[in-house]
Short mmCIF file of C-alpha atoms and ligand atoms in Angstrom, two decimals:
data_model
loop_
_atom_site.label_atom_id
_atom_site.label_comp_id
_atom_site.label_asym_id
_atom_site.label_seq_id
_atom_site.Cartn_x
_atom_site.Cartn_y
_atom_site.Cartn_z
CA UNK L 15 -134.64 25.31 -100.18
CA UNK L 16 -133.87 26.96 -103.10
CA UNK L 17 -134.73 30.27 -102.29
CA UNK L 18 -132.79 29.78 -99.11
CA UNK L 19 -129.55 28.58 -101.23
CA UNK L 20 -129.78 31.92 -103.59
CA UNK L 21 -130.47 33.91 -100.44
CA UNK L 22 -126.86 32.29 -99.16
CA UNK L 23 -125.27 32.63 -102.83
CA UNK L 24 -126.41 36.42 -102.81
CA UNK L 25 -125.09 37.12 -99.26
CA UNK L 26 -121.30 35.62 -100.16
CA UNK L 27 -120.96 37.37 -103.17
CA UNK L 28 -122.55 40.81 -100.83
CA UNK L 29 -119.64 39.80 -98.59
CA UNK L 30 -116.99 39.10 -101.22
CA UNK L 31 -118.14 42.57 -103.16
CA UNK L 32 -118.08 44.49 -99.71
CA UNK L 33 -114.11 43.08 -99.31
CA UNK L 34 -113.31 44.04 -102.99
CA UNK L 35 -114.70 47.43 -102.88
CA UNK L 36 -113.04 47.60 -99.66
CA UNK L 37 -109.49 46.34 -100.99
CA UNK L 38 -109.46 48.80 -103.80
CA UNK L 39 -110.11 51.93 -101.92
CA UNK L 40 -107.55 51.23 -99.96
CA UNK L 41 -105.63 51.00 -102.78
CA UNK L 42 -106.71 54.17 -103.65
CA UNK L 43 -108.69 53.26 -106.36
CA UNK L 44 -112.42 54.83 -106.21
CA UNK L 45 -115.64 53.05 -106.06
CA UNK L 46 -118.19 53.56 -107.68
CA UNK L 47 -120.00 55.98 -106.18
CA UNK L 48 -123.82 57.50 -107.21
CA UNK L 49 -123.94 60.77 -105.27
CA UNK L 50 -121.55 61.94 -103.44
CA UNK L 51 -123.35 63.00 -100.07
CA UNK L 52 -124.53 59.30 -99.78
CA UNK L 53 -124.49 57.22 -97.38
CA UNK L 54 -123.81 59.84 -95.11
CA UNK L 55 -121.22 59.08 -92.25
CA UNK L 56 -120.50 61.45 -89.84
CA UNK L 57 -117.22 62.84 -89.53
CA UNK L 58 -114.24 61.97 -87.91
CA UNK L 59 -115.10 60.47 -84.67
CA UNK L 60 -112.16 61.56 -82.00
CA UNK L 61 -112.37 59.53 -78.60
CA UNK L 62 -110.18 59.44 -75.83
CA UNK L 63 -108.66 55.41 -75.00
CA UNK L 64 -111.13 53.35 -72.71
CA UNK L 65 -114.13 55.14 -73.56
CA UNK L 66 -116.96 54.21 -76.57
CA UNK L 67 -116.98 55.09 -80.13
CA UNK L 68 -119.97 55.03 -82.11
CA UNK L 69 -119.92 54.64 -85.99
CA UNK L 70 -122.93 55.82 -87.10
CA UNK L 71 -123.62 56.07 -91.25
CA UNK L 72 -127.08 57.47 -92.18
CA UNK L 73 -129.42 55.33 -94.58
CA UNK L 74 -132.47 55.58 -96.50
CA UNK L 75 -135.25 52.58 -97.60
CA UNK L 76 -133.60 52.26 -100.94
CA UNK L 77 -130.93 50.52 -99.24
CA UNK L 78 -130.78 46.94 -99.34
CA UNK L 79 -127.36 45.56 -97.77
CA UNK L 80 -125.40 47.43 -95.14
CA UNK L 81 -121.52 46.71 -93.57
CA UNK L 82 -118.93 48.53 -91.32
CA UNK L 83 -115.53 47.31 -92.46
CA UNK L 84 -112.42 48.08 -90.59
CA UNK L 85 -110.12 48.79 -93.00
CA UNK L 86 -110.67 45.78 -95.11
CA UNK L 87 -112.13 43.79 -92.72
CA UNK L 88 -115.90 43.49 -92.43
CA UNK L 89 -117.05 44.15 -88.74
CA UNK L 90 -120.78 43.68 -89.37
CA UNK L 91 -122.53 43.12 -92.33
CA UNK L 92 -126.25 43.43 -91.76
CA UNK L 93 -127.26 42.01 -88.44
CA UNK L 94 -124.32 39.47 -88.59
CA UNK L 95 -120.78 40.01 -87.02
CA UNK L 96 -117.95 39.01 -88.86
CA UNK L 97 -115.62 39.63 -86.28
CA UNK L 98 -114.66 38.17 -82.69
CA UNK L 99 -113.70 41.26 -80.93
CA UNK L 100 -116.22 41.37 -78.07
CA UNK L 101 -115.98 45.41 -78.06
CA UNK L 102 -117.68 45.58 -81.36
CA UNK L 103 -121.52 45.89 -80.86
CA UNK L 104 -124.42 46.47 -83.14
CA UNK L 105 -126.06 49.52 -82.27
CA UNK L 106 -128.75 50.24 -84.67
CA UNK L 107 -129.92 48.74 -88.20
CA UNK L 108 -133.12 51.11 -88.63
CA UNK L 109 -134.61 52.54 -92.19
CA UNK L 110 -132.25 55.42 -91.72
CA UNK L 111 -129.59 54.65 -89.54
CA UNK L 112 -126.80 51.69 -89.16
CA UNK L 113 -124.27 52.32 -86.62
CA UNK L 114 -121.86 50.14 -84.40
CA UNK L 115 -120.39 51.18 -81.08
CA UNK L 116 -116.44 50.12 -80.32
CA UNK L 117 -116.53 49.96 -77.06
CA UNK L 118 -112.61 50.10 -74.77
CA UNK L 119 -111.09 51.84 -77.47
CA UNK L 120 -107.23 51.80 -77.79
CA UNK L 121 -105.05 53.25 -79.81
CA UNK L 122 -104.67 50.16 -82.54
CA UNK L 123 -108.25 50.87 -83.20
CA UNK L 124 -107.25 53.79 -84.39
CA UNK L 125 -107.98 54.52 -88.76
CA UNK L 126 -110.46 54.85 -91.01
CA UNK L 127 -113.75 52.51 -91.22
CA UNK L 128 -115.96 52.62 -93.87
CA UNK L 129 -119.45 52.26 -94.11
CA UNK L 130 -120.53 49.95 -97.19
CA UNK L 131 -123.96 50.24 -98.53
CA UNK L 132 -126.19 48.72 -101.45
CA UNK L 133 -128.98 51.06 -103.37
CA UNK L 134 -130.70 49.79 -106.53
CA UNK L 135 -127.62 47.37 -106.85
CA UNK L 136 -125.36 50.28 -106.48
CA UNK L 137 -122.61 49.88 -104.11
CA UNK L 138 -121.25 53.58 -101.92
CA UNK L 139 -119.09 53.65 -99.24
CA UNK L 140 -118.09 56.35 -96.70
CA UNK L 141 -115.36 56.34 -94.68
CA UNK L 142 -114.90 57.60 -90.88
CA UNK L 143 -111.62 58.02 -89.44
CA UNK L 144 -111.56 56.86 -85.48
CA UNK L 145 -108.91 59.13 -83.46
CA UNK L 146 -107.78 57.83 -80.07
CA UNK L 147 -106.73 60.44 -77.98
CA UNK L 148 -104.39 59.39 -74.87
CA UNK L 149 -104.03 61.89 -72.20
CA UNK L 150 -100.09 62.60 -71.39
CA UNK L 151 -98.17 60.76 -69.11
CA UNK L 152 -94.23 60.81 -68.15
CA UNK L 153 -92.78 57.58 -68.30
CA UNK L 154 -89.11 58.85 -67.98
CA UNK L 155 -87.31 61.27 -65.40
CA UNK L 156 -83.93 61.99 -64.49
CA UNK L 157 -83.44 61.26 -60.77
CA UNK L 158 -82.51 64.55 -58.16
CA UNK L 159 -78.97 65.10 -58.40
CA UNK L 160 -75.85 66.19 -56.41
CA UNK L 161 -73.42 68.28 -58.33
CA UNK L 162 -70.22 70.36 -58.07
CA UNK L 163 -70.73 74.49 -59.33
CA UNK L 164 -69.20 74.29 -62.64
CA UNK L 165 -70.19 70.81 -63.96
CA UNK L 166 -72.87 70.28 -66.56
CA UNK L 167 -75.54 68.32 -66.25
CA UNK L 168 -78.00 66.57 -67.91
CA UNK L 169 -82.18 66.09 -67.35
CA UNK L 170 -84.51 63.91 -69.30
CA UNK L 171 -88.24 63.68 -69.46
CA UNK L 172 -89.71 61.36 -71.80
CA UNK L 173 -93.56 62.24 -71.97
CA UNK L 174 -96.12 59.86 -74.13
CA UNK L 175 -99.64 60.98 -75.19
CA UNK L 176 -101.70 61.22 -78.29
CA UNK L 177 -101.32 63.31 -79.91
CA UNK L 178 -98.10 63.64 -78.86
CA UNK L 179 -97.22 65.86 -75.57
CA UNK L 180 -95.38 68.75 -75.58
CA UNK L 181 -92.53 68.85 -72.99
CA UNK L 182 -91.02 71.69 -71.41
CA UNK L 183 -88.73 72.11 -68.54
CA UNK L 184 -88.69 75.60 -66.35
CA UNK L 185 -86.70 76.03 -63.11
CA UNK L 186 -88.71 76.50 -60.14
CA UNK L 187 -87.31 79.92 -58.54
CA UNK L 188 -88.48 82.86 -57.23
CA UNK L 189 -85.72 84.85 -59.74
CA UNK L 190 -85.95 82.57 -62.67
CA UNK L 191 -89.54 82.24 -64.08
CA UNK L 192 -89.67 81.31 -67.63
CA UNK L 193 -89.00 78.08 -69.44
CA UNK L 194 -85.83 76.66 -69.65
CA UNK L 195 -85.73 74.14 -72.38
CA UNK L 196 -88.97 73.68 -75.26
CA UNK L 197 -88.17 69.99 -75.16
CA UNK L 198 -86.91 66.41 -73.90
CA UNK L 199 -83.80 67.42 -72.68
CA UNK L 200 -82.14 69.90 -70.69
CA UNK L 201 -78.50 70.98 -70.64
CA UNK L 202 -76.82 72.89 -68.44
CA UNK L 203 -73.07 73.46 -68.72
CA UNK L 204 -70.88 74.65 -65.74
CA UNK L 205 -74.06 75.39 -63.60
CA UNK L 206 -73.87 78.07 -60.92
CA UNK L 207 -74.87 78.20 -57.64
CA UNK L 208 -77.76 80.17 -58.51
CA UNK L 209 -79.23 77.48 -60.91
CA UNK L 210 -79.64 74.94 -58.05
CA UNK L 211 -82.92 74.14 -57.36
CA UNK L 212 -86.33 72.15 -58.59
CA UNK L 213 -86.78 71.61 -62.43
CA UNK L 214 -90.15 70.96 -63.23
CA UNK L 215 -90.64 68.88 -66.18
CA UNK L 216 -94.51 69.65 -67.96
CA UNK L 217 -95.86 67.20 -70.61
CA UNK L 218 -98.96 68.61 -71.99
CA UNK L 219 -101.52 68.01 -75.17
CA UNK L 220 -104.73 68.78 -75.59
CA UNK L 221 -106.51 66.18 -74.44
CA UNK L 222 -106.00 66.74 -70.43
CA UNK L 223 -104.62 68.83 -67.53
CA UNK L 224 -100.21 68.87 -68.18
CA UNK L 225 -98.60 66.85 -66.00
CA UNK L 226 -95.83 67.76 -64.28
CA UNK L 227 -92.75 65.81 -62.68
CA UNK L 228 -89.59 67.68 -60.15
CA UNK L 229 -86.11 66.90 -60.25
CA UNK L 230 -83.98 68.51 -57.39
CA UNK L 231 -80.96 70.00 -58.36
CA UNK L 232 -77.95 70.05 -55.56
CA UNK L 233 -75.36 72.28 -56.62
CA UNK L 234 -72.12 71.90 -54.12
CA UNK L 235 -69.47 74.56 -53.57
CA UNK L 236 -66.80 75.10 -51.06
CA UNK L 237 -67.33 77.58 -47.76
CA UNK L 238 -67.85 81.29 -48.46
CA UNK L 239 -67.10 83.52 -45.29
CA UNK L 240 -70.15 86.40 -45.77
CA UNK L 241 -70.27 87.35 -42.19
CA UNK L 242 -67.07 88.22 -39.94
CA UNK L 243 -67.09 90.93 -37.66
CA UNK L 244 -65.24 91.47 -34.51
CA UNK L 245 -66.50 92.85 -31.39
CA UNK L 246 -65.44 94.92 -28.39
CA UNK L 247 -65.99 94.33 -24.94
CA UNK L 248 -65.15 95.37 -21.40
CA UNK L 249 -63.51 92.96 -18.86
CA UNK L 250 -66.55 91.10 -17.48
CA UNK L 251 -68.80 91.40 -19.97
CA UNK L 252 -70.35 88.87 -22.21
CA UNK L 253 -69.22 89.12 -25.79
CA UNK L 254 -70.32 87.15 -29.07
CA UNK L 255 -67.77 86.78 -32.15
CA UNK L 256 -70.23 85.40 -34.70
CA UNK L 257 -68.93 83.96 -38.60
CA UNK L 258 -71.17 83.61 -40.93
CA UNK L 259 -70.81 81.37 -44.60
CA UNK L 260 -72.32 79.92 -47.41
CA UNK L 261 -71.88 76.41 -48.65
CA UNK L 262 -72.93 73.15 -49.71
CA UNK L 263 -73.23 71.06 -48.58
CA UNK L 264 -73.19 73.34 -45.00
CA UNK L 265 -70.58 74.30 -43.86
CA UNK L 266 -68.50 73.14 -40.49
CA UNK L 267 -66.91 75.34 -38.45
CA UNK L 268 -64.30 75.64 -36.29
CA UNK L 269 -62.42 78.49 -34.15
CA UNK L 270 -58.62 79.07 -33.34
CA UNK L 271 -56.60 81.37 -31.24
CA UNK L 272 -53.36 81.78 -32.18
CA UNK L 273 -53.10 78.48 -34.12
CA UNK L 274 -54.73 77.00 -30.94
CA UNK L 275 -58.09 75.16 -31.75
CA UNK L 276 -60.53 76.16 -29.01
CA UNK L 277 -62.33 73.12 -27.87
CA UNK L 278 -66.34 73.52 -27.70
CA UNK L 279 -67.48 74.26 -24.09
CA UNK L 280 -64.30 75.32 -22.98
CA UNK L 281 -64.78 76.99 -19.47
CA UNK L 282 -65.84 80.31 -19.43
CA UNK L 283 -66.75 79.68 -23.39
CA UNK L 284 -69.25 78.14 -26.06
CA UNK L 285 -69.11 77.59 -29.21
CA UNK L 286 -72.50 77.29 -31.04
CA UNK L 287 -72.75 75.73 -34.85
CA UNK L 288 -75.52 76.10 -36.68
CA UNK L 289 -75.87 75.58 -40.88
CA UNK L 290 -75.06 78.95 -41.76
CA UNK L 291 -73.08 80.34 -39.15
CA UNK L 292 -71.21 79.60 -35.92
CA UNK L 293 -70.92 81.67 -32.74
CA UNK L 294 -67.96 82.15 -29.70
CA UNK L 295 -69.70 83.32 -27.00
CA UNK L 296 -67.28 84.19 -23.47
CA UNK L 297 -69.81 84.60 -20.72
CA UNK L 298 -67.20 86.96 -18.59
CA UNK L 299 -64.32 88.18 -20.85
CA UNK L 300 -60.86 88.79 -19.49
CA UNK L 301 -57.56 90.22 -20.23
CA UNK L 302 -56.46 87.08 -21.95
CA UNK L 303 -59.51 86.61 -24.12
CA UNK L 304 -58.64 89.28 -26.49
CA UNK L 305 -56.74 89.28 -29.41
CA UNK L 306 -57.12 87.38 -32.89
CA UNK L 307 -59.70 84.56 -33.33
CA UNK L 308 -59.85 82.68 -36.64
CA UNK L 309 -62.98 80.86 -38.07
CA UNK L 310 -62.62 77.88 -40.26
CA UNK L 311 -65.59 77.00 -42.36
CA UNK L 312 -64.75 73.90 -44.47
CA UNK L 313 -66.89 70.97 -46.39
CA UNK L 314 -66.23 68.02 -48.76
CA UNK L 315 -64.97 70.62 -51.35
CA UNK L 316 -62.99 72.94 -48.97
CA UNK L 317 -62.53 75.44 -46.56
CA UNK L 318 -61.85 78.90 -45.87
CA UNK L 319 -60.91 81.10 -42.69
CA UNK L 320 -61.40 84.48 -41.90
CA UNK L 321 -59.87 86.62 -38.17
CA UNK L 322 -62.06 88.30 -36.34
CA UNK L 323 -60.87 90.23 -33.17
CA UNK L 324 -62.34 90.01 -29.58
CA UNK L 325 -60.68 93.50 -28.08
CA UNK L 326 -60.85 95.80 -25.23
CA UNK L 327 -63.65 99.22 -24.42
CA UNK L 328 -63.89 100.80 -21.54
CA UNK L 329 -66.70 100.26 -19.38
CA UNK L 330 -69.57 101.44 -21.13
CA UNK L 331 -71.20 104.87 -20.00
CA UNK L 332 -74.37 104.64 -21.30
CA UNK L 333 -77.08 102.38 -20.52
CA UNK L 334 -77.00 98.68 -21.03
CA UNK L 335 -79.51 98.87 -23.51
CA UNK L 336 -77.01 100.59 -25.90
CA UNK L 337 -74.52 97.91 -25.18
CA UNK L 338 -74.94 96.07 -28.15
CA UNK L 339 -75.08 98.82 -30.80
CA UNK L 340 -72.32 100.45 -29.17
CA UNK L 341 -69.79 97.73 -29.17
CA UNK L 342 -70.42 97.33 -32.91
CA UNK L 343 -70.39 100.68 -33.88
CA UNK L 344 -67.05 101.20 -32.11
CA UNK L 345 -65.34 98.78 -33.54
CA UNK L 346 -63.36 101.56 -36.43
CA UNK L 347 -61.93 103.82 -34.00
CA UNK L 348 -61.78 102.71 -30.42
CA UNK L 349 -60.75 98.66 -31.42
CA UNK L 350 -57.84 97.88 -33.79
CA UNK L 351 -60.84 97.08 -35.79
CA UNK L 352 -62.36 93.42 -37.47
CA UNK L 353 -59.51 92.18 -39.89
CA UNK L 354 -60.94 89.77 -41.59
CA UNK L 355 -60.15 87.99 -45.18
CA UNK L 356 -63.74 88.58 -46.14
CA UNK L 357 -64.40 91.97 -44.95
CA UNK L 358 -67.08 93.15 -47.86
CA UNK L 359 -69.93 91.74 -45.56
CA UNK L 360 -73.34 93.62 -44.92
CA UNK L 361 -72.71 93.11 -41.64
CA UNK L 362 -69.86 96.11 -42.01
CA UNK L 363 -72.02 98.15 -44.05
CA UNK L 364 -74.98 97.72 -41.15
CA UNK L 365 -72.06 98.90 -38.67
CA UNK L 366 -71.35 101.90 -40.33
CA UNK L 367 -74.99 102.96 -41.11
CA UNK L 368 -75.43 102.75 -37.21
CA UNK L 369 -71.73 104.95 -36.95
CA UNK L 370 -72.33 108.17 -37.37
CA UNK L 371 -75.61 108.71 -35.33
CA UNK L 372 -74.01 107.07 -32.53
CA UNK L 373 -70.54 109.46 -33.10
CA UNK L 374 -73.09 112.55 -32.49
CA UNK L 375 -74.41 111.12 -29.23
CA UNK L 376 -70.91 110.27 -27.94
CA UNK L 377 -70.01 113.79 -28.83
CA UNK L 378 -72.89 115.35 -27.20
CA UNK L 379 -72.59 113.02 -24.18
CA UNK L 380 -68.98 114.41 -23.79
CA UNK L 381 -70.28 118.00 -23.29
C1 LIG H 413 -110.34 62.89 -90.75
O1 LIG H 413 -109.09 62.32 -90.36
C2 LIG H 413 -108.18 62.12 -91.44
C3 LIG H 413 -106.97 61.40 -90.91
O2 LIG H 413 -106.51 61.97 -89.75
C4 LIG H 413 -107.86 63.46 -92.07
O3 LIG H 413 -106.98 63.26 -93.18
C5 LIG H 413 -109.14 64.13 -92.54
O4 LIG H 413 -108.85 65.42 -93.01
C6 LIG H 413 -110.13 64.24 -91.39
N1 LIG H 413 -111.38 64.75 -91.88
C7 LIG H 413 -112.09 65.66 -91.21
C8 LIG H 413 -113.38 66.06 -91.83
O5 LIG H 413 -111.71 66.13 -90.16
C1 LIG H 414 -109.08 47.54 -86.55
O1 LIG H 414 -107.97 47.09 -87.27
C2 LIG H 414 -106.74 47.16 -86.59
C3 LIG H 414 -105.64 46.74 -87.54
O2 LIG H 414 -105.89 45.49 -88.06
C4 LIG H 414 -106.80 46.26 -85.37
O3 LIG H 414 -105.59 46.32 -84.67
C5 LIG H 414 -107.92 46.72 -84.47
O4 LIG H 414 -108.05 45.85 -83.36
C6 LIG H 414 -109.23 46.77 -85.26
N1 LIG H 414 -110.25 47.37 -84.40
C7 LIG H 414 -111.49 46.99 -84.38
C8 LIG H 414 -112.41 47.67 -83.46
O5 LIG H 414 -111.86 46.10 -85.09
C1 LIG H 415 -68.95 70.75 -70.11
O1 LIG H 415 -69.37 71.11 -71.40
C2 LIG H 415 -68.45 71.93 -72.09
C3 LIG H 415 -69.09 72.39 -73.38
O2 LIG H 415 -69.81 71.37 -73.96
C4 LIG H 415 -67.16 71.15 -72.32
O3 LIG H 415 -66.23 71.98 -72.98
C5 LIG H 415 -66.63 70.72 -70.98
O4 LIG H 415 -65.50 69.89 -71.16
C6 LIG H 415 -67.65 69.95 -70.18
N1 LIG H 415 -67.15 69.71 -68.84
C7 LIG H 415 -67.20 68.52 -68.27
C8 LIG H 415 -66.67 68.44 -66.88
O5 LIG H 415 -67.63 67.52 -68.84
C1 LIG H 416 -65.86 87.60 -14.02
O1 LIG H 416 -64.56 87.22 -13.67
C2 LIG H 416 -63.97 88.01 -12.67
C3 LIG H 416 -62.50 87.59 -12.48
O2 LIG H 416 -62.37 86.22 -12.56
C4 LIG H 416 -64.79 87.84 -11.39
O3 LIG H 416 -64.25 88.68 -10.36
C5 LIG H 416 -66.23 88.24 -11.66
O4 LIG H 416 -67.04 88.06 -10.53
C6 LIG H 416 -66.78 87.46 -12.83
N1 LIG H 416 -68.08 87.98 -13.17
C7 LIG H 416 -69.14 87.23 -13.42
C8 LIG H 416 -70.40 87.93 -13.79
O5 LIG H 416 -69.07 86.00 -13.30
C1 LIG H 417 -54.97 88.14 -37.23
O1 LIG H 417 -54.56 86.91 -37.79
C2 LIG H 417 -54.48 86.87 -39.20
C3 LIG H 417 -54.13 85.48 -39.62
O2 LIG H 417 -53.53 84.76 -38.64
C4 LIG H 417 -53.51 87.91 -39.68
O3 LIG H 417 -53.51 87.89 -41.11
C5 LIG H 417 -53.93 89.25 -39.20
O4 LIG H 417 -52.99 90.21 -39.58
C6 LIG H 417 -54.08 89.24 -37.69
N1 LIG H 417 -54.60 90.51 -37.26
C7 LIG H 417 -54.06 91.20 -36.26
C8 LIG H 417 -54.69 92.54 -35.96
O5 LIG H 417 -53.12 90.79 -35.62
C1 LIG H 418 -56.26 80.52 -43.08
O1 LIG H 418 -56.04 80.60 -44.48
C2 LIG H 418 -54.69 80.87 -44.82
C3 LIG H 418 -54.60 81.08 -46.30
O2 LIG H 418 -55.52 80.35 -46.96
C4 LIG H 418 -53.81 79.72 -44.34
O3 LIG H 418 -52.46 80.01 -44.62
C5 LIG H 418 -53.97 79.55 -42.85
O4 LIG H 418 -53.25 78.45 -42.40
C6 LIG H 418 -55.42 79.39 -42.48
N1 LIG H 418 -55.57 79.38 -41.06
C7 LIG H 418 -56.15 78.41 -40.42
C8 LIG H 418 -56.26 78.53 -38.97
O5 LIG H 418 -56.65 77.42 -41.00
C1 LIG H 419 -63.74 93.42 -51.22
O1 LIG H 419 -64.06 94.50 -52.08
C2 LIG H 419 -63.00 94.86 -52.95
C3 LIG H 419 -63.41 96.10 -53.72
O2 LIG H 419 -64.81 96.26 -53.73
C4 LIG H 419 -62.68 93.70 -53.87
O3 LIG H 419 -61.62 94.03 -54.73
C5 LIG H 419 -62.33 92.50 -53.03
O4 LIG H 419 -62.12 91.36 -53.89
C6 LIG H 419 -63.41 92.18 -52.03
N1 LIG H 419 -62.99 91.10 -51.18
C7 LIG H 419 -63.76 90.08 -50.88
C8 LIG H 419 -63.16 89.05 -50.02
O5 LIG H 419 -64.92 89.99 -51.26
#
């Protein structure tokens, strides 16, 4: 009974040392300590959230109490836990080793513990700092957006992680490769046609593969004609007037004569749209066909019109198979020509590469 009481007596005041020595070196105030390298903890001990830590502090025989604290609270003193949390386990408490396992780790667990030991009535402590690493994640993300060229905009992509992510935002184009913005936030003022597209927001750290998030960018302008040539073709024939634009959101299209809208599927007629372009086809043109045809391309924010001319050639010489071509490549000197608004197209420069090889053969056809 006795013994038993002074075994209890010496254990409290154990416990009540172990919380003192604990208190003042957090306070920065050193224990006493014999030699330095002992009791040996290991060093920092870096785990990622959910998994295990173990806390393992190396001992000898001479030691006669043991204790993890966490900061100044005593975890396990000996064989005995002193605190509820179910994650903390007793691992081993051999001759030479005393180590705990934290199992579920989150980030509050993260700090330093200290490993409290007892030789010869000397008390030595070690202390082990537990980092929680947290793979990155993106909690925050602007939505796609819908814009007019010339606005600015704003994106945001909040990123957590431990440590803490680094966020960077690059546009997604074939022509623009390179980061954007080194951070949170990306600001573009009066954006450009050519900056529409998918952002890609990357949150990276060390502790896992980046992850990355896409916001669409819609950038709307108003109609751009890029395509308006006119054609010639003999009575009879078939011939195509074909205007081509740019815009978004796509453009819509619609053909006059002379101030007169043509109606789709008009006889003798048809009138195909499609996204980008829009074509008049007459499947047997007459007198009355030719003359001055205007396109209007228009959407939410506008519209634009460019004339393109359906006129007379004789009856083609050559074979059919140079129909095409030849119609095109006549248009400058046979046809009062393609007057169009918008007249800078490829389309003209494709017309007059095919010109002058087709002048030759005309010449040389005439002798
Ligand atoms: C352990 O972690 C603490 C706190 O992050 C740091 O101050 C100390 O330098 C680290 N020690 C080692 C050995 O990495
Ligand atoms: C360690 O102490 C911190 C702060 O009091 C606490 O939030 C955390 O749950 C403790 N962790 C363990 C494993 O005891
Ligand atoms: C866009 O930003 C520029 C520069 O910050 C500012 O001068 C302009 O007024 C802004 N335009 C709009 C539409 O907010
Ligand atoms: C084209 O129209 C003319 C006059 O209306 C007609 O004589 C001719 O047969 C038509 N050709 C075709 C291929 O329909
Ligand atoms: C065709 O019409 C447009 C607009 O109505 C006009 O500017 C252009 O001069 C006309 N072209 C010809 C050859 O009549
Ligand atoms: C074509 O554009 C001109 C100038 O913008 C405008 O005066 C004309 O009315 C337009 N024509 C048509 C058919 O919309
Ligand atoms: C056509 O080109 C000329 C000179 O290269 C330029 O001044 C003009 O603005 C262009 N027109 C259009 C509609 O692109």
């Amino acid at each position: 009974m006795k013994t038993s009481l002074a075994k209890m007596h010496n254990s409290i005041s154990w416990a009540i040392f172990t919380g003192l020595a604990a208190l003042f070196l957090f306070q920065g105030v050193p224990v006493r300590s014999g030699d330095a390298t002992f009791p040996k903890a290991m060093d920092n001990v870096t785990v990622r959230q959910g998994e295990s830590a173990t806390l393992r502090c190396t001992v000898d025989n001479r030691v006669t109490r043991v204790a993890w604290l966490n900061r100044s609270t005593i975890l396990y003193a000996g064989n005995d836990k002193w605190c509820l949390d179910p994650r903390v386990v007793l691992l081993t408490n051999t001759q030479t080793q005393y180590s705990i396992e934290i199992q579920n780790v989150d980030v509050y667990d993260e700090g330093p513990y200290t490993c409290s030991v007892q030789t010869d009535n000397h008390p030595k402590t070690s202390r082990v700092h537990l980092i929680v690493q947290v793979p990155p994640k993106i909690t925050e993300i602007s939505s796609d957006v819908s814009i007019n060229e010339g606005s600015n905009i704003s994106l945001t992509c909040i990123a957590t992680g431990r440590p803490e992510p680094a966020v960077t935002w690059r546009h997604i184009s074939p022509k623009a490769v390179g980061f954007v913005s080194e951070d949170e936030y990306l600001e573009i003022t009066g954006i450009t046609r050519e900056q529409a597209g998918d952002y890609e927001c990357s949150a990276s750290n060390d502790v896992a593969a980046p992850v990355v998030r896409r916001v669409k960018v819609t950038v709307n302008y108003p109609p751009f004609i890029s395509d308006a040539k006119g054609t010639g073709v003999p009575v009879g024939q078939k011939g195509t007037l074909q205007c081509g634009a740019s815009a978004v959101p796509a453009a819509q299209f619609q053909w006059f004569k002379d101030d007169k809208r043509l109606i789709e599927d008009q006889k003798g007629m048809k009138v195909e749209n499609r996204p980008f372009f829009s074509t008049l086809t007459f499947f047997n043109v007459s007198e009355h066909d030719y003359g001055n045809y205007t396109c209007v391309a228009s959407n939410k924010l506008g519209h634009t019109n460019a004339s393109i001319m359906l006129f007379e050639i004789n009856e083609p010489t050559s074979s059919t198979l140079f129909q095409e071509e030849k119609t095109t490549a006549m248009t400058p000197w046979k046809g009062p020509g393609a007057v169009s608004e918008v007249n800078n197209g490829t389309s003209r420069r494709a017309g007059c590469i095919w010109l002058l090889p087709l002048l030759v053969l005309q010449l040389l056809l005439k002798f």
